[in-house]
Short mmCIF file of C-alpha atoms in Angstrom, two decimals:
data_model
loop_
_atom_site.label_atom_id
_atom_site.label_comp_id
_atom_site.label_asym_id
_atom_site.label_seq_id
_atom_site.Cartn_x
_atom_site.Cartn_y
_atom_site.Cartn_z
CA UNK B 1 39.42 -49.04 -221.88
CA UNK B 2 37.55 -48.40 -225.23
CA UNK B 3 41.35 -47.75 -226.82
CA UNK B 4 42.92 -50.98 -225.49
CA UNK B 5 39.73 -52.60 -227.31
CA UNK B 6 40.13 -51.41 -230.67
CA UNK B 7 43.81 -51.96 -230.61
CA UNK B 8 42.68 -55.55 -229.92
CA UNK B 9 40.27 -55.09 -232.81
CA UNK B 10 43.04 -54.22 -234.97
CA UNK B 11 45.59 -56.68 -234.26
CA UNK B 12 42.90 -59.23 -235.08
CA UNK B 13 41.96 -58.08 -237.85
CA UNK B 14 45.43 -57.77 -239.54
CA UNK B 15 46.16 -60.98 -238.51
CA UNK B 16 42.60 -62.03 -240.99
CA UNK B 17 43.55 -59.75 -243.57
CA UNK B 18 46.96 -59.99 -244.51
CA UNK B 19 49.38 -58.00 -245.93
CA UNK B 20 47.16 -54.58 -245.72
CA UNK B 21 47.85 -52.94 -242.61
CA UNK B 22 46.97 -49.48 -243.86
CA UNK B 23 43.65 -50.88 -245.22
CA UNK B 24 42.62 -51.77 -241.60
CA UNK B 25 43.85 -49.19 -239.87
CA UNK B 26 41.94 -46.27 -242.21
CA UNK B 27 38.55 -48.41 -241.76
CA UNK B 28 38.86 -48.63 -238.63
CA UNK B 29 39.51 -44.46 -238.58
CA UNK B 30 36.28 -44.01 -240.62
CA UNK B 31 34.85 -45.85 -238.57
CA UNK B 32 35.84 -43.95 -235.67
CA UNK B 33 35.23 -40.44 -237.32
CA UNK B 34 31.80 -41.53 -238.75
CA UNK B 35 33.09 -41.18 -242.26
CA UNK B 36 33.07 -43.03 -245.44
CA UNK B 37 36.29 -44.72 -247.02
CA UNK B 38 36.90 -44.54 -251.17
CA UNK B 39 39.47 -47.92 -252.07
CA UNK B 40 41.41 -48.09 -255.37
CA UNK B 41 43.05 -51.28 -256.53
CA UNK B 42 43.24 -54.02 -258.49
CA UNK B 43 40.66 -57.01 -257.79
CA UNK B 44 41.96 -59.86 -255.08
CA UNK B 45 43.57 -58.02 -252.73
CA UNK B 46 41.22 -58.48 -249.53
CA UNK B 47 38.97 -55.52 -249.70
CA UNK B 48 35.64 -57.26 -249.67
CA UNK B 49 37.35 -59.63 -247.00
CA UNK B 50 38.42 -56.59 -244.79
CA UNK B 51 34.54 -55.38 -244.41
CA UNK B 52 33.11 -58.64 -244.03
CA UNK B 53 35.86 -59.17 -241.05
CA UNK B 54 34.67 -55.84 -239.76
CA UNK B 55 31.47 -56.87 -239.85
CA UNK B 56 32.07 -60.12 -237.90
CA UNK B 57 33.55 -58.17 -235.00
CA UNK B 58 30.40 -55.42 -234.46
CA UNK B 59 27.26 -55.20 -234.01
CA UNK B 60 25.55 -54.65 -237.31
CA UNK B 61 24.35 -56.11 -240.65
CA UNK B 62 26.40 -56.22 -243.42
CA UNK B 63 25.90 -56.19 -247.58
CA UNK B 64 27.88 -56.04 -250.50
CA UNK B 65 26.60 -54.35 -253.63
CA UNK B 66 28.10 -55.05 -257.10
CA UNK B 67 27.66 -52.20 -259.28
CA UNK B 68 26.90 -52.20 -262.83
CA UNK B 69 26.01 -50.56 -266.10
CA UNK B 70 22.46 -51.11 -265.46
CA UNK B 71 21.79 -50.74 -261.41
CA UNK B 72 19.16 -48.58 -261.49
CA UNK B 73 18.66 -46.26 -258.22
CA UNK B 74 15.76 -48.38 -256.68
CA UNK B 75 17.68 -51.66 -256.23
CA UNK B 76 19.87 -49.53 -254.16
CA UNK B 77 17.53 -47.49 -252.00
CA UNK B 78 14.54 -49.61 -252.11
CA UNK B 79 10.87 -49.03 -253.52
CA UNK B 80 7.23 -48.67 -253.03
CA UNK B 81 5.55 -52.23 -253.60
CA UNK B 82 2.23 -52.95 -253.69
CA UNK B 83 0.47 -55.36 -251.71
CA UNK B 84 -2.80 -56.18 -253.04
CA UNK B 85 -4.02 -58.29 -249.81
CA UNK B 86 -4.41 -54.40 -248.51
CA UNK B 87 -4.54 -52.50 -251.36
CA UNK B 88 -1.83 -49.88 -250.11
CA UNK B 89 1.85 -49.28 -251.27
CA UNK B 90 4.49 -50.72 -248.32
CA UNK B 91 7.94 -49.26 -248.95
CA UNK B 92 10.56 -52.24 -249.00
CA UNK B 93 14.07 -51.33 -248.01
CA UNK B 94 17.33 -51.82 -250.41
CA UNK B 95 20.30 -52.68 -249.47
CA UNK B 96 21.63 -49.65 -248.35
CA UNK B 97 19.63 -50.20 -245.25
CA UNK B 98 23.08 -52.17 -243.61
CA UNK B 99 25.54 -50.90 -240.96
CA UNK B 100 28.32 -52.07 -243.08
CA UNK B 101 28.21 -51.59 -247.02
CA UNK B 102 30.56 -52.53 -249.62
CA UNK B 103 29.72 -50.78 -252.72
CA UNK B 104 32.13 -53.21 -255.26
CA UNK B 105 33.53 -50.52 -258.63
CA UNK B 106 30.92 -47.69 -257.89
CA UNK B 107 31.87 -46.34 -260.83
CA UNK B 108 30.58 -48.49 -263.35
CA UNK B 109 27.30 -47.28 -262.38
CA UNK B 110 25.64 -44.47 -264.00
CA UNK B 111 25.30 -41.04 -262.40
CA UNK B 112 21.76 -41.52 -261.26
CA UNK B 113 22.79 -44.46 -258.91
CA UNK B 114 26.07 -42.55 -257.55
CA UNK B 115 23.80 -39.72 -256.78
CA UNK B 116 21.77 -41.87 -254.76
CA UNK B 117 24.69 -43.65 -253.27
CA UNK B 118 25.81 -40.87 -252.10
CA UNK B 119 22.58 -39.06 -251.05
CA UNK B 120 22.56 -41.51 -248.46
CA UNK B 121 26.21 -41.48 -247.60
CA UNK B 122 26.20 -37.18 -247.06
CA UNK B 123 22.73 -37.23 -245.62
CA UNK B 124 22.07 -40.88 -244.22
CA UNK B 125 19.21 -41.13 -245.36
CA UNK B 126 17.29 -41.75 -248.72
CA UNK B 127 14.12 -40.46 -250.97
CA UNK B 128 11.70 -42.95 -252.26
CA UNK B 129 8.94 -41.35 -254.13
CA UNK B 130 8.04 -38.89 -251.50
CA UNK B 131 8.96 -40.07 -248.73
CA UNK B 132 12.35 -40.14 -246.87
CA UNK B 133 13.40 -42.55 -244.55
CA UNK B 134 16.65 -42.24 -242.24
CA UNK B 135 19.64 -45.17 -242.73
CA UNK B 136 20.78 -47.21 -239.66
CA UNK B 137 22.90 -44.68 -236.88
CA UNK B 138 25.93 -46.94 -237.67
CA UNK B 139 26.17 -46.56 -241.55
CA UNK B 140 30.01 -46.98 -242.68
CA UNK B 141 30.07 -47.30 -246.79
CA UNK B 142 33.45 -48.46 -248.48
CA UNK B 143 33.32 -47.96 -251.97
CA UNK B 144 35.74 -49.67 -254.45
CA UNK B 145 37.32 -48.65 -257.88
CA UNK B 146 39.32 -50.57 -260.16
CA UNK B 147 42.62 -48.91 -261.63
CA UNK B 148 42.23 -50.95 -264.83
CA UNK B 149 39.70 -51.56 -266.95
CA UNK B 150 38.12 -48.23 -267.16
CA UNK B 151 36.11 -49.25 -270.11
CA UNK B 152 32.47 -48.71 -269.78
CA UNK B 153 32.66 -46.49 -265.91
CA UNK B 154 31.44 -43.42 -265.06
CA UNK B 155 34.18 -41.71 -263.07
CA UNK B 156 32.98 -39.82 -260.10
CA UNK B 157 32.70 -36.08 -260.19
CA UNK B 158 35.00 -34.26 -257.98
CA UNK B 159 32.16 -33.11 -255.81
CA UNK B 160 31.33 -36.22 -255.20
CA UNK B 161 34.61 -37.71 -254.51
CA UNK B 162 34.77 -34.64 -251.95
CA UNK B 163 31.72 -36.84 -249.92
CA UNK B 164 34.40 -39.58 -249.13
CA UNK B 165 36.08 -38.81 -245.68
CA UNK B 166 39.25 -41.04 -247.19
CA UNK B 167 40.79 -42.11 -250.48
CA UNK B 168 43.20 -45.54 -249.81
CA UNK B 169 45.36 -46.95 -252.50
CA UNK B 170 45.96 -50.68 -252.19
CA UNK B 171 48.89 -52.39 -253.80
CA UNK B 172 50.10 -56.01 -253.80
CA UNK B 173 51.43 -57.69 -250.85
CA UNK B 174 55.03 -58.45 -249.94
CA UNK B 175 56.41 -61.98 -250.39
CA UNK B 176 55.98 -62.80 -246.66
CA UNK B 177 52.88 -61.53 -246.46
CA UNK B 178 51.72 -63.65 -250.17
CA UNK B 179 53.13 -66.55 -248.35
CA UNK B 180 51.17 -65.78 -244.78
CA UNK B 181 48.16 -65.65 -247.28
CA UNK B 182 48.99 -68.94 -248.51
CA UNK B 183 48.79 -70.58 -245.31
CA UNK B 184 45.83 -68.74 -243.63
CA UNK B 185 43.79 -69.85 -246.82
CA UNK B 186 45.05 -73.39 -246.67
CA UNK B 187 44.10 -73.17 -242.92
CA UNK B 188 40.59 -72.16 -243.38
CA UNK B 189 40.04 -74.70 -246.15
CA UNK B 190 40.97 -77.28 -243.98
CA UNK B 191 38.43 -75.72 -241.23
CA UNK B 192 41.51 -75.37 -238.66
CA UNK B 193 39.78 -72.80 -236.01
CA UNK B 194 41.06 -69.52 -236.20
CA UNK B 195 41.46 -66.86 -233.80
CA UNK B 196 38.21 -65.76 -231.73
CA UNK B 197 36.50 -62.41 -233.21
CA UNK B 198 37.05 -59.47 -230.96
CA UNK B 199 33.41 -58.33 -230.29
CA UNK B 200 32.33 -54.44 -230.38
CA UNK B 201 28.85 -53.13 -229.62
CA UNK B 202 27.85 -50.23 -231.40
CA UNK B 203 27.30 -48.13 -227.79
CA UNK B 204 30.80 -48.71 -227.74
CA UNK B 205 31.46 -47.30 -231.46
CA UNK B 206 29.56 -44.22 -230.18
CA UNK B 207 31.25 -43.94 -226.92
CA UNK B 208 34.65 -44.00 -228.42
CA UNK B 209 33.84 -41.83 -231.43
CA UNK B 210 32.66 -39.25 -228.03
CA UNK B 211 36.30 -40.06 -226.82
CA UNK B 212 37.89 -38.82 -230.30
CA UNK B 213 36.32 -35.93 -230.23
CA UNK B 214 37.35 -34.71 -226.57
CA UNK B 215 41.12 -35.83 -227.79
CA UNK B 216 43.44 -32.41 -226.82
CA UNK B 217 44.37 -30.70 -229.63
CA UNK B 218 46.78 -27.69 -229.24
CA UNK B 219 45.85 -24.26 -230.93
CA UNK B 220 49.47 -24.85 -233.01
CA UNK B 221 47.96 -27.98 -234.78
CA UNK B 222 44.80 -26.58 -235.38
CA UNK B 223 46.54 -23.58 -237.39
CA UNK B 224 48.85 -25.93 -238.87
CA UNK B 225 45.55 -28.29 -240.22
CA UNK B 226 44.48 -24.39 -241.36
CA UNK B 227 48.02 -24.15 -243.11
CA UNK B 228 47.92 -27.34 -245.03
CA UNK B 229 44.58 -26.58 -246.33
CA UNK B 230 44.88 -23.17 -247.16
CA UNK B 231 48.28 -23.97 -248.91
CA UNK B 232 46.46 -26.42 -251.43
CA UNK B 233 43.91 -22.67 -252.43
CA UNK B 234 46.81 -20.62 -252.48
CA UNK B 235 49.80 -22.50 -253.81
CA UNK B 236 51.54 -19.76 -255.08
CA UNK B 237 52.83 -18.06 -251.86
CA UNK B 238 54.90 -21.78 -251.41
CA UNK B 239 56.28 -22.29 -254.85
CA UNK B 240 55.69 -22.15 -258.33
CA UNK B 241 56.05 -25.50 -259.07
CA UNK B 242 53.03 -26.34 -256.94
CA UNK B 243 50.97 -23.75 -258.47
CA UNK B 244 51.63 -25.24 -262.03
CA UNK B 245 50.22 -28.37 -260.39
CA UNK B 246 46.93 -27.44 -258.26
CA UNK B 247 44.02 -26.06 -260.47
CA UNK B 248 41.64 -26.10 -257.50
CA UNK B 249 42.50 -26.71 -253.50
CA UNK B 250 40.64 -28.46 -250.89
CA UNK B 251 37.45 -27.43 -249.44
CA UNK B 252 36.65 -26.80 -245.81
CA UNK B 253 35.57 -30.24 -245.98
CA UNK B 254 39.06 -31.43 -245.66
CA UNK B 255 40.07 -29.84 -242.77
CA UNK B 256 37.53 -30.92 -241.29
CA UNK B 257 38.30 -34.45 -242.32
CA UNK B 258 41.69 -33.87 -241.20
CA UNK B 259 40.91 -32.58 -237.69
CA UNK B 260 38.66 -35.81 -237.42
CA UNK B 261 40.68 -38.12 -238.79
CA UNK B 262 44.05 -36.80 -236.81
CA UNK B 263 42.06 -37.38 -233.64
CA UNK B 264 41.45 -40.70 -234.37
CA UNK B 265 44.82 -41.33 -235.54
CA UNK B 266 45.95 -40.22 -231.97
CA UNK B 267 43.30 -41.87 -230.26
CA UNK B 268 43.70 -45.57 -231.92
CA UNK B 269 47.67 -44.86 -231.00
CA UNK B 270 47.03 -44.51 -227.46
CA UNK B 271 47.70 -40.93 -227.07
CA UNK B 272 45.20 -38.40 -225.61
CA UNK B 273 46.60 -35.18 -227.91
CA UNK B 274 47.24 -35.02 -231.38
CA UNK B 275 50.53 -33.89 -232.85
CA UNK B 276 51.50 -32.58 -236.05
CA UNK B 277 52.72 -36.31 -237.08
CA UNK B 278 49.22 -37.65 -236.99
CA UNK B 279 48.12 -34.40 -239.25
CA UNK B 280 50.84 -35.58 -241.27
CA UNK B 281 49.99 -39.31 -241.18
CA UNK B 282 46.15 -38.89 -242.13
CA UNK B 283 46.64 -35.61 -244.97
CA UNK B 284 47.44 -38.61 -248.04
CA UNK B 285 43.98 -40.04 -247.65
CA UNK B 286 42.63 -37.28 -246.79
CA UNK B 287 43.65 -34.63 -249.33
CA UNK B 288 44.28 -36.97 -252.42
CA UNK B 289 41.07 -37.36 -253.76
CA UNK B 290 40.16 -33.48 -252.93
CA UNK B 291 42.75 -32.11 -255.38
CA UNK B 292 42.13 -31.17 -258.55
CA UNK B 293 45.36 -31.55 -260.71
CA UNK B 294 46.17 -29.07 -263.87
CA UNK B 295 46.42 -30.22 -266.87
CA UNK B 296 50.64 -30.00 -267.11
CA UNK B 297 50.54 -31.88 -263.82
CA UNK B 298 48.77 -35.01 -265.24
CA UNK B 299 50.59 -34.60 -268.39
CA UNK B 300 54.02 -34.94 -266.39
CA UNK B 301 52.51 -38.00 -264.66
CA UNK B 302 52.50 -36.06 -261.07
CA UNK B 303 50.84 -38.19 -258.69
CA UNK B 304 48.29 -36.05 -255.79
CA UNK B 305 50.76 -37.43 -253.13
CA UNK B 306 53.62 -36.45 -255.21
CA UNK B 307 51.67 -32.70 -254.43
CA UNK B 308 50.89 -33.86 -250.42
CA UNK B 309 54.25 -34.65 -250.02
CA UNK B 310 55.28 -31.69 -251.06
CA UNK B 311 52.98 -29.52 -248.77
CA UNK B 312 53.86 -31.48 -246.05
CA UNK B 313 57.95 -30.53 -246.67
CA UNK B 314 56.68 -26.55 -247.28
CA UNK B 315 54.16 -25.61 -244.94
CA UNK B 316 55.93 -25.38 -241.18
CA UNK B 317 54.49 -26.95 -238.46
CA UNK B 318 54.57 -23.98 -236.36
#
């Protein structure tokens, strides 16, 4: 079974990239509800190493893009050069053209670049002079941003933090896991042979994104996905502390992030229906980003899943 595959997928990949089980487990649901995933953390804690696993284990090229004050839109997407041997202008494809892309800080790059960036992420595709031309069918993009050191960046616009399908905060590992980190780095150094990749085709990725999407979901979780949304537009009817804290709700982008992403939840858990815990589970990366705090919420330090947390406790599951 495709399920019984990606479990496999998963095991071996936490046991590659220690210490960040959540990390793994929300690529891996991007991946599975064709979506893009937006990490924040500090440098060194496996996120280029988590995509370039990935990438070992399907079918698909991978590239890693450091972004910087002076990327300028064509060394993402590509340009017209010309070849003088025919005297015409070929079109030479950037790096976006990848299955698997790591866009490293995307916000130290100016606007113009983001745009592009994510152009290609909404649309999959790009614009080169006047021509489009359509991205690889499996196109996954996880973009980074550093906490620290905001000197110099170009934080992105709400809208276009709305393009993400998921927002993941990373934090430091445990002392076990540091330790397990330790030893698989020693290990690889010393060219000991480590587990065999688990191998995915991308008919496979398609098939079992076809298999989220037929997952059962009752009529009460799909009103209660409704609820959650509509709660974050209309705060006031729950309480007044959360409508001192929202200036703007979610759009109907989220829910249908969170439909997708509950699905997939279910489905990489083995079950063939969603309940209201996987709604639950997936509404911190997928709502986080989306809200728009007021001002006397960031002034009293409220964090968004201080605000998901409570929307989760107010808004009945039934």
């Amino acid at each position: 079974m495709l399920t019984s595959t990606f479990q496999r997928l998963n095991t071996y990949l936490d046991s590659q990239v220690i210490g960040q089980p959540d990390l793994v487990k929300q690529l891996l649901i991007a991946l599975l509800a064709d979506g893009h995933i937006l990490v924040e953390g500090p440098p060194g804690l496996a996120k280029t190493r988590a995509v370039k696993v990935l990438s070992d284990c399907i079918e698909g090229s991978f590239h890693r893009i450091q972004f910087t004050p002076d990327l300028l839109p064509a060394d993402l997407t590509g340009t017209d050069i010309f070849r003088p041997e025919t005297g015409e202008f070929t079109f030479q494809p950037g790096p976006i053209f990848n299955a698997l892309v790591l866009a490293d800080e995307i916000n130290r790059a100016p606007a113009k670049v983001q745009a592009a960036m994510l152009e290609a992420m909404a649309e999959k595709q790009i614009t080169a002079g006047r021509e489009t031309y359509s991205l690889p069918e499996l196109f996954l993009v996880m973009a980074t941003q550093n906490p620290i050191e905001q000197e110099g960046t170009y934080p992105l616009p709400e809208a276009q933090l709305d393009r993400f399908l998921l927002q993941l905060n990373v934090d430091y590992p445990d002392e076990a896991s540091e330790l397990e980190i330790l030893r698989l780095n020693r290990g690889e150094a010393m060219g000991i042979d480590k587990p065999e990749a688990v191998q995915i085709s991308q008919r496979e990725i398609f098939s079992a994104r076809q298999e989220v999407l037929k997952i059962h979901m009752a009529e009460e979780v799909e009103h209660y996905i409704i609820r959650l949304t509509m709660a974050t537009r209309q705060p006031e009817r729950y309480s007044d502390q959360l409508d001192g804290w929202l200036q703007l709700g979610v759009s109907p982008r989220a829910t249908l992030a969170l439909d997708r992403c509950a699905r997939a939840h279910a489905w990489l858990c083995g079950r063939d229906f969603v309940t209201p815990e996987d709604v639950q589970q997936m509404a911190y990366p997928v709502l986080r980003h989306r809200l728009l705090l007021s001002y006397e919420a960031q002034a009293e330090g409220i964090a968004a899943d201080t605000i998901v947390s409570q929307l989760i406790a107010q808004v009945a599951c039934a």
